[in-house]
Short mmCIF file of C-alpha atoms in Angstrom, two decimals:
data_model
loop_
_atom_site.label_atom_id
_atom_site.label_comp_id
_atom_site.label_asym_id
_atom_site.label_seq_id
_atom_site.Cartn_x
_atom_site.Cartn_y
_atom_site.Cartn_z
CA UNK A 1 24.22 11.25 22.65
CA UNK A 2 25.95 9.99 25.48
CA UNK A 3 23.34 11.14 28.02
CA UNK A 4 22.87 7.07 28.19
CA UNK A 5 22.98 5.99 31.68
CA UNK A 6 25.19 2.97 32.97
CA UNK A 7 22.21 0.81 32.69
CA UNK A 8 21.06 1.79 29.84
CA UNK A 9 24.08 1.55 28.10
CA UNK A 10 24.20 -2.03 29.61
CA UNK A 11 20.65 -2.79 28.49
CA UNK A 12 21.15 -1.39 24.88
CA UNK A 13 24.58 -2.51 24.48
CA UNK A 14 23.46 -5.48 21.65
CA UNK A 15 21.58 -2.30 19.77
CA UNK A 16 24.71 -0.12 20.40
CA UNK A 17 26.87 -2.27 18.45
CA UNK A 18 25.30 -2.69 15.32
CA UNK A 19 26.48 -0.14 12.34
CA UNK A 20 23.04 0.70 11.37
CA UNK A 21 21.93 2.01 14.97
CA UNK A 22 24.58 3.19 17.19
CA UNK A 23 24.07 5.60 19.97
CA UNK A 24 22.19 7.88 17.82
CA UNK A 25 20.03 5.41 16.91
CA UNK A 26 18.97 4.45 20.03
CA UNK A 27 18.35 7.76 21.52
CA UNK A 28 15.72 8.33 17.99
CA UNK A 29 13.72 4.56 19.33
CA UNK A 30 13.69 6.44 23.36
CA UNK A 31 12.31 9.61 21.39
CA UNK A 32 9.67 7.61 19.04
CA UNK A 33 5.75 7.71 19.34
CA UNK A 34 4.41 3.45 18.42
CA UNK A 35 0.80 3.05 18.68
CA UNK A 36 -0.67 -0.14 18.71
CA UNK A 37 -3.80 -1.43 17.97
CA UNK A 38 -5.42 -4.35 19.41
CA UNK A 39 -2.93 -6.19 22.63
CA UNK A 40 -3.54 -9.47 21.12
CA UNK A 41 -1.87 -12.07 18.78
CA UNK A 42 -0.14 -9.69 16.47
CA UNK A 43 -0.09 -6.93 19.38
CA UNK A 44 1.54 -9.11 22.16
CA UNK A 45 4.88 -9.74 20.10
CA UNK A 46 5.11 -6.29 19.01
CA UNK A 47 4.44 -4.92 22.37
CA UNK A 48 6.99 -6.89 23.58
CA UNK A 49 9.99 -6.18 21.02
CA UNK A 50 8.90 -2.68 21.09
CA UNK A 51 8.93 -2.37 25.07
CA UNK A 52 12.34 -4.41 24.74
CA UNK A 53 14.11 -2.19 22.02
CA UNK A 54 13.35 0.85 24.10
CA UNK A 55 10.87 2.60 22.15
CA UNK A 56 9.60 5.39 24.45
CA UNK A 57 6.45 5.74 24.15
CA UNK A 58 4.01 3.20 23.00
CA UNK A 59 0.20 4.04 23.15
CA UNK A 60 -2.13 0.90 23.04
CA UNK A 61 -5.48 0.33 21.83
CA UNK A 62 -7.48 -2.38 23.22
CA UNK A 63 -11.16 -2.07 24.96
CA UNK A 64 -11.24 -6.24 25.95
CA UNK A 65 -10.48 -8.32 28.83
CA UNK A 66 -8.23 -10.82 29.45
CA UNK A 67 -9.83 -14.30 28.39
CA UNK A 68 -8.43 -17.84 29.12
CA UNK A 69 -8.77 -18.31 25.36
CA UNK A 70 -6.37 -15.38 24.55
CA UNK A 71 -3.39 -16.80 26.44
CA UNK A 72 -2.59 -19.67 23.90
CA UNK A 73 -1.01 -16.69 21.60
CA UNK A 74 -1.32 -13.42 23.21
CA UNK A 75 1.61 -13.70 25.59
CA UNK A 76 1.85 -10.34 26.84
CA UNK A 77 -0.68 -11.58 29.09
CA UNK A 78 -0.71 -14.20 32.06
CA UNK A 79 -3.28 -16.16 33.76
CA UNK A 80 -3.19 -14.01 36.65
CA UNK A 81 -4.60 -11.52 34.23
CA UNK A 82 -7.48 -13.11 33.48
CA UNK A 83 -10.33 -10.70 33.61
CA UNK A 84 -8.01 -7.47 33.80
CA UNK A 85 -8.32 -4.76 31.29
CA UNK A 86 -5.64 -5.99 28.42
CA UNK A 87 -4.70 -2.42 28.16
CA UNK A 88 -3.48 -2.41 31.65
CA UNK A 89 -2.15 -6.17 31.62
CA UNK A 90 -0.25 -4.88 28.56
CA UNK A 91 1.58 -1.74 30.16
CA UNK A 92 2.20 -3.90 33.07
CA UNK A 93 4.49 -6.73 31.13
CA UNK A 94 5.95 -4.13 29.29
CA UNK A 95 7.00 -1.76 31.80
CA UNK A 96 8.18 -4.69 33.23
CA UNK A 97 10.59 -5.23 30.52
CA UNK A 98 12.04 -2.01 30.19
CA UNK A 99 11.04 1.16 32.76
CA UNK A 100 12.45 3.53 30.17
CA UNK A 101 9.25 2.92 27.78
CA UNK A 102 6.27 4.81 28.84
CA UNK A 103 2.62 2.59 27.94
CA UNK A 104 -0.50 4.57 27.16
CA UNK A 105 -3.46 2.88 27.47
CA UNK A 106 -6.39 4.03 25.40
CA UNK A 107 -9.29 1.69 26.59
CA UNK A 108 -12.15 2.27 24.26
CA UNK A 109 -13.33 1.24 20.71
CA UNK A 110 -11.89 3.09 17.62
CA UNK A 111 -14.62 4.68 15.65
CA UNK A 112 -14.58 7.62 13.03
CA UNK A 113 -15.52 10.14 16.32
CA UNK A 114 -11.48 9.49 17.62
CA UNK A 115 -9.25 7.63 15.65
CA UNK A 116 -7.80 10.72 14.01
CA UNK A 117 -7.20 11.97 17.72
CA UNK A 118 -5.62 8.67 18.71
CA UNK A 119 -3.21 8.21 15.79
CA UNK A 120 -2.51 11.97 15.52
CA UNK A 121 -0.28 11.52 18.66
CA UNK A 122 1.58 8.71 17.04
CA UNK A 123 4.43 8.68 14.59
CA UNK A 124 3.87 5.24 13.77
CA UNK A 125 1.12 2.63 13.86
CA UNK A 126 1.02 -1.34 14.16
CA UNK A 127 -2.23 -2.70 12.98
CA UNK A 128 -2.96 -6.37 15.26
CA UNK A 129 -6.49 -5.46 15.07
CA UNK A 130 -9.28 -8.57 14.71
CA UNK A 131 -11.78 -7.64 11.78
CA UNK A 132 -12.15 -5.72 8.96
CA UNK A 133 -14.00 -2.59 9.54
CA UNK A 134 -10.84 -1.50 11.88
CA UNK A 135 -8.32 -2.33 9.69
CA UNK A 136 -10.05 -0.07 7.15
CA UNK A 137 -10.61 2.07 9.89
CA UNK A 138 -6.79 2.64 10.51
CA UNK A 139 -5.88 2.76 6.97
CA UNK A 140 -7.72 5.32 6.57
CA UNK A 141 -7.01 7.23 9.30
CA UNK A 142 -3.20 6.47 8.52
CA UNK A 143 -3.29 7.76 4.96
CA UNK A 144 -5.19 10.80 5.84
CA UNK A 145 -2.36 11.84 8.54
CA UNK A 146 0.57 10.60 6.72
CA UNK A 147 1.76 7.80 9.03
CA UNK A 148 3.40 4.89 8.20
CA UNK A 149 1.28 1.98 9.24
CA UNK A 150 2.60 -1.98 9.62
CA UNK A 151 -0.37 -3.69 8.84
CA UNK A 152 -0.64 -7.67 9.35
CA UNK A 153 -3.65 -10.27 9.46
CA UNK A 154 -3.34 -13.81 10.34
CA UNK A 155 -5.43 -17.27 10.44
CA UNK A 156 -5.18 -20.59 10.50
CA UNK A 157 -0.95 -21.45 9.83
CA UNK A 158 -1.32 -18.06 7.03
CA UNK A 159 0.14 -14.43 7.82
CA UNK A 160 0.41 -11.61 5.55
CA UNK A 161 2.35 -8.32 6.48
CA UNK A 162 3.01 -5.18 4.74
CA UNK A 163 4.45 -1.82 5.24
CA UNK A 164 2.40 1.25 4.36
CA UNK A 165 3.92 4.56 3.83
CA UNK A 166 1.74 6.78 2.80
CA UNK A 167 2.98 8.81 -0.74
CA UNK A 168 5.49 5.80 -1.31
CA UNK A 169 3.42 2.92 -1.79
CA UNK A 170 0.01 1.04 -2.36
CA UNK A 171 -2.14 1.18 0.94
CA UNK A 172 -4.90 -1.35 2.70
CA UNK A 173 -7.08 -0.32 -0.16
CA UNK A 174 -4.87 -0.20 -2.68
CA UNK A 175 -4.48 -4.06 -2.26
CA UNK A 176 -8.47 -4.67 -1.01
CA UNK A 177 -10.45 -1.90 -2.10
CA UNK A 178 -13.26 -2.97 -0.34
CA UNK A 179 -13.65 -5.30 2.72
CA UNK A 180 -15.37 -9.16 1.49
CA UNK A 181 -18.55 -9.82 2.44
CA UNK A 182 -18.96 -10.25 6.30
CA UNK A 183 -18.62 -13.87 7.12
CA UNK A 184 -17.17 -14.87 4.25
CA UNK A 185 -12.97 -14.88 5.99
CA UNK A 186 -13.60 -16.58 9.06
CA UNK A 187 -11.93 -15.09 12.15
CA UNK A 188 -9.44 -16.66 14.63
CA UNK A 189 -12.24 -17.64 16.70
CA UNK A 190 -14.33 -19.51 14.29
CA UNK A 191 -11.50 -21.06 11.88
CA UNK A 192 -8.16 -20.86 14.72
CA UNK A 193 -4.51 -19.70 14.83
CA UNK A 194 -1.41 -21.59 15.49
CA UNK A 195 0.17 -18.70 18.40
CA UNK A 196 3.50 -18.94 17.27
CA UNK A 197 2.39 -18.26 13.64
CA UNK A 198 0.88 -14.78 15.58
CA UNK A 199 4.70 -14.13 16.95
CA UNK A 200 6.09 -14.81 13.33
CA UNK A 201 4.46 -12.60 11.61
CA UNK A 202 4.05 -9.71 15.02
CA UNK A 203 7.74 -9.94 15.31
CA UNK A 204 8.26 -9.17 11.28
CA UNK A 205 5.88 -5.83 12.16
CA UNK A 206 8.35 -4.81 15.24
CA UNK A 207 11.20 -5.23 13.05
CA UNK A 208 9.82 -3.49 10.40
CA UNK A 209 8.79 -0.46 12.67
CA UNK A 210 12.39 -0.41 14.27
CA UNK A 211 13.66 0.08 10.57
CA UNK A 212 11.19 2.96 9.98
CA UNK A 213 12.66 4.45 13.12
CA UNK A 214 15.83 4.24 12.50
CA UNK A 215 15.31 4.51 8.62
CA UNK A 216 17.67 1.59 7.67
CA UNK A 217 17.14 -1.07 5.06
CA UNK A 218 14.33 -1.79 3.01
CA UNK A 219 10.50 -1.82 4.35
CA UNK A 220 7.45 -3.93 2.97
CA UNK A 221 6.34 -1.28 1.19
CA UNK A 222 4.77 -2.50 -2.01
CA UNK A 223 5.11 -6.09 -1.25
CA UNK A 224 2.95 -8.25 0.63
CA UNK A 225 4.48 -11.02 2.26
CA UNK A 226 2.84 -13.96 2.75
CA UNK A 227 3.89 -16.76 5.45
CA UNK A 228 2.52 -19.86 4.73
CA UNK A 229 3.41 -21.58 8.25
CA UNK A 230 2.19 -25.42 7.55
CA UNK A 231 4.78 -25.26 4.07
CA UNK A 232 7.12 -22.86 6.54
CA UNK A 233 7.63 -20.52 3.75
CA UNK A 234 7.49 -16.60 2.79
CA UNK A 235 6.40 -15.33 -0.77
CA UNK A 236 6.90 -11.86 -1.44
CA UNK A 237 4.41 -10.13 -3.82
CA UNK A 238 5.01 -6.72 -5.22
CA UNK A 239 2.01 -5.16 -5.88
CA UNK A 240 1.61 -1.40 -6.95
CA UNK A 241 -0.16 1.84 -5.60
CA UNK A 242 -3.63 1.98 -7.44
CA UNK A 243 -3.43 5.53 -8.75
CA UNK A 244 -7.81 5.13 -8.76
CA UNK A 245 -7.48 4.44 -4.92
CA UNK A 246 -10.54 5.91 -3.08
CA UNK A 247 -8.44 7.21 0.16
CA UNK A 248 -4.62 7.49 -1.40
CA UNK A 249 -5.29 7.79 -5.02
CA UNK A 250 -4.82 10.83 -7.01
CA UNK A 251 -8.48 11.36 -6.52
CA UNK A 252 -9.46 10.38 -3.32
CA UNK A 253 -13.41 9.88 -2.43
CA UNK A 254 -13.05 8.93 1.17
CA UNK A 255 -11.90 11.56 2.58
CA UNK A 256 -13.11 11.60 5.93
CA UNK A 257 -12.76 8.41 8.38
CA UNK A 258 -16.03 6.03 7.96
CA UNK A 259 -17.25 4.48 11.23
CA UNK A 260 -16.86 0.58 10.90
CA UNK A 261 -20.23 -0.49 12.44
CA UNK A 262 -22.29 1.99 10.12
CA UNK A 263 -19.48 0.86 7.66
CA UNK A 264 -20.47 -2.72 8.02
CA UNK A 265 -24.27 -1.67 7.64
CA UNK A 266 -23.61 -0.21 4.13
CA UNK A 267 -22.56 -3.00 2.52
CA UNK A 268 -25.51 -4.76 3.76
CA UNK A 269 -23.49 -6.73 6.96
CA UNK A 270 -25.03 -8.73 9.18
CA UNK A 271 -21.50 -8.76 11.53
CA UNK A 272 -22.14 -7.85 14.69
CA UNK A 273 -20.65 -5.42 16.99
CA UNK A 274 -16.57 -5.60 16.16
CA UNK A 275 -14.20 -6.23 19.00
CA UNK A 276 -10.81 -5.14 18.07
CA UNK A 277 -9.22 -7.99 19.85
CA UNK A 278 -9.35 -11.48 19.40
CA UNK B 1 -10.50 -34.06 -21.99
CA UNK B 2 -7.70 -32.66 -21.15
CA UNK B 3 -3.96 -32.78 -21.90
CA UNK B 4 -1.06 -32.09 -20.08
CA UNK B 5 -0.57 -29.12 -22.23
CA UNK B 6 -3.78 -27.35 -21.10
CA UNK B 7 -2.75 -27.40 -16.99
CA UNK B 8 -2.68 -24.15 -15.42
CA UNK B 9 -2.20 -24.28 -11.75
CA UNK B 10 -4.26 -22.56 -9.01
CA UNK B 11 -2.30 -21.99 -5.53
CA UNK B 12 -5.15 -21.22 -2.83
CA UNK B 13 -4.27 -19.52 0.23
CA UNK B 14 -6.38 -18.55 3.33
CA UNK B 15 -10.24 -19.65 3.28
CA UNK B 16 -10.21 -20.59 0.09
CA UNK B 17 -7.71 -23.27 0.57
CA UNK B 18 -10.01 -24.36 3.46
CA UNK B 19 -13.20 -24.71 1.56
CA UNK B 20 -10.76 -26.23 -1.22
CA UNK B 21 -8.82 -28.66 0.72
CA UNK B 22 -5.91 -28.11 -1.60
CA UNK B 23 -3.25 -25.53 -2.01
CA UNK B 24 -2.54 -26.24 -5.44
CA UNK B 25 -4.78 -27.17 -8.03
CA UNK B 26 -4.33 -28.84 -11.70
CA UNK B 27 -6.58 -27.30 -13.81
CA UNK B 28 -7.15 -27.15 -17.45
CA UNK B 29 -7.75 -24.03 -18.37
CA UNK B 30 -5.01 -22.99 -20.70
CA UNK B 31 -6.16 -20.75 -23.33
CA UNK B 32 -8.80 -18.89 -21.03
CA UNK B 33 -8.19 -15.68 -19.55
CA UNK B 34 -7.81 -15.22 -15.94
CA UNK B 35 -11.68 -13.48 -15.51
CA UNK B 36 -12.52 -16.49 -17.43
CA UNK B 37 -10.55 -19.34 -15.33
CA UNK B 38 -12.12 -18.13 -12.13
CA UNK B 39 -15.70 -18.04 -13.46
CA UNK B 40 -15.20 -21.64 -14.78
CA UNK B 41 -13.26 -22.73 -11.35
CA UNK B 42 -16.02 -21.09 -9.30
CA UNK B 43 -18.45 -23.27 -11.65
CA UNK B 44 -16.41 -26.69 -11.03
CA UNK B 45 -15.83 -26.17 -7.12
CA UNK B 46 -19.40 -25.43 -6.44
CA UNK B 47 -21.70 -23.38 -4.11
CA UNK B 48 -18.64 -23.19 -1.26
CA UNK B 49 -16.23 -21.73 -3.53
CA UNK B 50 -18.69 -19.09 -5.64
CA UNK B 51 -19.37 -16.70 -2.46
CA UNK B 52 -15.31 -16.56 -2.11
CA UNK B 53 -14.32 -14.99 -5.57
CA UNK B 54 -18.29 -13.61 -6.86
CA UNK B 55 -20.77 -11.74 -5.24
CA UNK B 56 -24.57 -12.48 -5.58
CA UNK B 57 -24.85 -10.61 -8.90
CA UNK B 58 -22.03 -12.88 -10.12
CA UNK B 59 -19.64 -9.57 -10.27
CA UNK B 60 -15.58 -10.41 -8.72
CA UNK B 61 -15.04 -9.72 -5.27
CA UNK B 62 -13.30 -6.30 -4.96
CA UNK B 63 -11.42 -7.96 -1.92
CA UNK B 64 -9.27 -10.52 -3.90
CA UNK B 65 -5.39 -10.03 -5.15
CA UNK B 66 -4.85 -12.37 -7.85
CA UNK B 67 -1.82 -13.20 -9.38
CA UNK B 68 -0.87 -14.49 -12.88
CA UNK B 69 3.06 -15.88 -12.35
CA UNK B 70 3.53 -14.00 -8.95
CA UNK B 71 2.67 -10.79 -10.56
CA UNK B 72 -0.08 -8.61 -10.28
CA UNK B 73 -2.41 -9.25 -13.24
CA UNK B 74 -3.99 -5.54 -15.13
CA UNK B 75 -5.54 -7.14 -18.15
CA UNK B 76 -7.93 -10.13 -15.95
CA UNK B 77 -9.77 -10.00 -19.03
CA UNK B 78 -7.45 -10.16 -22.16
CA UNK B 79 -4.10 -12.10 -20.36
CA UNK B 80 -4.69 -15.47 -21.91
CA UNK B 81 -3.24 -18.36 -20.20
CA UNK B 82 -0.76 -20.76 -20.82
CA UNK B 83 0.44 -23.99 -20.14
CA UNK B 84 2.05 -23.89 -16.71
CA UNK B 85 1.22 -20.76 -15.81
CA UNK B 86 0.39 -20.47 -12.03
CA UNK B 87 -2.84 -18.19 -10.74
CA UNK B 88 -2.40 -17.15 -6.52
CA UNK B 89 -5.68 -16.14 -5.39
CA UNK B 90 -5.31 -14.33 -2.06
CA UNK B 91 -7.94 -12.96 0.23
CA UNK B 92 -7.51 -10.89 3.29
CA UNK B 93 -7.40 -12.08 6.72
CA UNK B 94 -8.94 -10.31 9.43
CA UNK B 95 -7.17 -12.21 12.45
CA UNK B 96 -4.38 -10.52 14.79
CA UNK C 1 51.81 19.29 15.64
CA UNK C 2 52.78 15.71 14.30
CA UNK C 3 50.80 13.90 16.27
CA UNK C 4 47.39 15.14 17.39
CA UNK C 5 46.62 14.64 21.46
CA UNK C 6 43.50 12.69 22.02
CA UNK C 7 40.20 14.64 22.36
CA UNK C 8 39.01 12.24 25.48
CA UNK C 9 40.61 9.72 27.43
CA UNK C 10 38.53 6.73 28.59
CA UNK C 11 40.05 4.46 31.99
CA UNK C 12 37.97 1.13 30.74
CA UNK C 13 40.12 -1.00 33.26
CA UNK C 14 37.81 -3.61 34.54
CA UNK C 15 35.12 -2.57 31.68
CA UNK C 16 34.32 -6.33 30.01
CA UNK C 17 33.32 -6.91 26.50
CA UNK C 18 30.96 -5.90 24.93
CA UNK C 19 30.88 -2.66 27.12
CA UNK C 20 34.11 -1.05 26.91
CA UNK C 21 33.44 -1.36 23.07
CA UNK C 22 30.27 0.46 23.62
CA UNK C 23 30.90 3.22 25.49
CA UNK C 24 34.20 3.90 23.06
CA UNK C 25 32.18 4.00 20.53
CA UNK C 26 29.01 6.40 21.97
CA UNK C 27 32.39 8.52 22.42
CA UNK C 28 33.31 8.38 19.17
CA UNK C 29 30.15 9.18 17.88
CA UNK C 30 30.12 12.55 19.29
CA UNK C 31 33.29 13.21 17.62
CA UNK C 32 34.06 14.90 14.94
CA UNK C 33 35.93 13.27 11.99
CA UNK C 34 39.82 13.14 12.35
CA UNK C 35 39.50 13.42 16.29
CA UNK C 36 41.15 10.90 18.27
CA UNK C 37 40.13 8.95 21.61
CA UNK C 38 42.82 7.39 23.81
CA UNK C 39 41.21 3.81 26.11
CA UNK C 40 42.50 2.07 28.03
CA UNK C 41 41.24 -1.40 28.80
CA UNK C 42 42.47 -4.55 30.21
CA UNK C 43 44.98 -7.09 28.36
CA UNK C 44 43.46 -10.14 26.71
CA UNK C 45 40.25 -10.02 25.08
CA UNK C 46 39.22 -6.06 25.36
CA UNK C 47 42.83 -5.68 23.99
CA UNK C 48 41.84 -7.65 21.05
CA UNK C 49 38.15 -6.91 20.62
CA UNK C 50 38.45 -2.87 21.04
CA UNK C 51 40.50 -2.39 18.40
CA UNK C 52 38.97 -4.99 16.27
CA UNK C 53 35.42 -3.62 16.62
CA UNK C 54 36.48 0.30 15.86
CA UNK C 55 38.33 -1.01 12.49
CA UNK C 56 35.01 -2.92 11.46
CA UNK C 57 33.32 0.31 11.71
CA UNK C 58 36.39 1.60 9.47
CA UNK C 59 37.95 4.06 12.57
CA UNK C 60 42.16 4.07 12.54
CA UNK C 61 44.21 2.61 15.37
CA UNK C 62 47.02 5.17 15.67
CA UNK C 63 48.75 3.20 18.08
CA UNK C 64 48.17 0.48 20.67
CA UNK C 65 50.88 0.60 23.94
CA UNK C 66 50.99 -2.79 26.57
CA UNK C 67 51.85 -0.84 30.10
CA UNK C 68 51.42 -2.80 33.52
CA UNK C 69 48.71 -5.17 32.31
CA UNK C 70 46.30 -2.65 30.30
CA UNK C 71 46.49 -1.51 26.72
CA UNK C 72 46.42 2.25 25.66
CA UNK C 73 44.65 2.10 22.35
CA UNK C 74 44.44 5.39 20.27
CA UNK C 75 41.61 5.02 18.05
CA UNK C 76 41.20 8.38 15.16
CA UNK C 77 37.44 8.86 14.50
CA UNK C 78 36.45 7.50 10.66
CA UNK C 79 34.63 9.94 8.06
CA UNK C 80 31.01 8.18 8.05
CA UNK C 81 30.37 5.85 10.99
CA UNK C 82 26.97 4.64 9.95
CA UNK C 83 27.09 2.74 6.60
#
């Protein structure tokens, strides 16, 4: 598709060149869908490669503020952010990077009442949430529509990423059928996060939603890979699709998404009210 | 007490290599099974470690992946261990 | 009908590396198989990058001609140019 123009042929020129993407490959990352949940750690990086590699349209969700305690890691943000919507600080940097992408902002909390909506209008979504119930939340949501989902979580100097694809592999359940108890895995806040450990492992999710795109190579799907950051090392695990699964197994129980505060009071939680940023 | 020949080896990741303070441990536990090995490990480390691998009715957490060897483990309850052998406990993280 | 006349001619005089490259090849993507493309490009390195670049992707160089400083490369579009 040589409707490229001079710039744009300039600006993807690095993309051009490789075998696996081509001009045809580039024209399929303007035409793709990304949404992103949570602009923070794991969000910023992606956002950023995304924007870069000329993916077209990239929704984000993110209902927070910019805090001075974000900017250590969450670098599509500045300090002249501070207090802006990170939504809006997000589609700013990125838009920035590349006017071909268009950012959609979707500044509100994900709950059972819209996250089908949201992710409907998606081909692919990026999990860089902060907590548990919307991580489940997303899975869920992802499995039910069919959409491949890059999931990562981070703490500490630890990162794990994998690749769902709904139908191919094990999802979020698969691996954790049910979330631990709350307070038992401290967050970022409480326990900390080295930021470039957060760009590691969000630049492993961009890459692995540029190869969904452009269907080359080899995704995580079935294997969890865990970066341990202080030992500087990756393991990859392979672990299988649970056939018993209660939202992809043969005979799925969930079957409609579950809201993650009432979520949270089921089991008995005492979190409180979960941001999706950190 | 224990030989050489009995050492299993637990590698800890996440919180549990927090509360820990180790990200491998010598243990000898050879000849248990893997449901076994944690119960006795959760017994050794104490009150810090139980809540990470038991809930309050003593049943596993449904939010662990262990591994026996790098692989994922079916038979917890039958797979007995040997010498060398190398258990990965992994929980999730919530952080992004 | 020995020898088939280029499909589309492409003046990339003044076009540096890696850009002349690109745009040949976003041509010869949009060919079909057999077709050939006729560049022209500048003496030096596009003379010896163009040509280099289309054979990695397994493309034929029919011919190359040296004519007042720029380099006529005929390049004949491979079978498969993805991998």
């Amino acid at each position: 598709m040589s409707d490229f123009s001079e710039a744009q042929i300039e600006r993807y020129s690095r993309h051009i060149i490789l075998r696996e993407v081509g001009g045809k490959g580039q024209s399929k990352l303007l035409d793709s869908r990304v949404l992103i949940i949570g602009a923070g750690g794991l969000g910023s990086p992606v956002g950023l490669y995304l924007a870069a590699a000329g993916v077209g349209t990239i929704g984000i969700v993110d209902s927070d503020a910019v805090d001075l305690s974000n900017l250590q890691r969450q670098i599509l943000h500045a300090t002249t952010d501070l207090g802006r919507p990170k939504c809006l600080s997000a589609r700013e940097t990125m838009e920035d990077i590349n006017p071909d992408v268009c950012v959609v902002p979707h500044q509100f909390h994900l709950d059972s009442s819209n996250v089908l909506d949201v992710v409907a209008d998606y081909d692919i979504v990026v999990d860089g949430a902060d907590n548990f119930p919307t991580r489940y939340l997303v899975n869920d949501a992802c499995v039910m529509q069919g959409k491949p989902l890059s999931h990562a979580g981070i703490l500490r100097f630890e990162g794990h990423v994998t690749t769902i694809v709904p139908g191919r592999g094990p999802c979020y359940r698969c691996l954790y059928p049910e979330p631990p108890p709350p307070g038992l895995v401290p967050s970022c806040q409480e326990a900390g996060i080295l930021g470039a450990v957060a760009g590691i492992v969000g630049s492993i999710q961009a890459a692995e939603v540029l190869k969904l795109i452009l269907r080359i190579g080899d995704a995580l799907v079935g294997r969890l890979l865990v970066f341990d950051g202080l030992e500087m090392a990756f393991r990859s695990i392979e672990i299988p699709r649970d056939s018993g699964c209660s939202v992809c197994g043969d005979r799925p129980t969930i079957t409609a998404p579950i809201d993650y505060e009432e979520f949270c009071r089921l089991r008995g939680g005492t979190e409180s009210k979960p941001e999706v940023q950190s | 007490m224990s030989t050489n020949g009995d050492l299993v080896e637990l590698r800890l990741f996440g919180p549990l290599r927090e509360v820990v303070g180790k990200k491998l441990v010598s243990v000898p536990y050879a000849g248990l099974t893997v449901a076994e090995a944690l119960v006795r490990f959760a017994d050794e480390q104490g009150e810090s470690v139980r809540p990470m691998l038991f809930d309050s009715r003593g049943n596993r957490l449904r939010s662990l992946i262990l591994l026996l060897n790098n692989q994922t483990v079916d038979q917890l309850e039958t797979s007995r261990l040997r010498s060398g052998d190398v258990i990965t406990v992994l929980l999730p993280l919530a952080g992004g | 009908m020995t020898e088939r006349a280029p499909e589309c001619r492409l003046d990339l005089r003044g076009t540096p590396c890696p850009l002349n490259w690109v745009k040949t090849k976003l041509r010869l993507e949009e060919m079909e198989p057999g077709r050939r493309i006729e560049v022209t490009v500048d003496q030096g390195n596009p003379a010896r990058n163009v040509p280099r670049s289309a054979k990695m992707e397994g493309h034929r160089i029919v011919h190359a001609i040296s004519r007042n400083g720029a380099v006529r490369i005929c390049i004949e579009r491979a079978e498969e140019s993805a991998p």
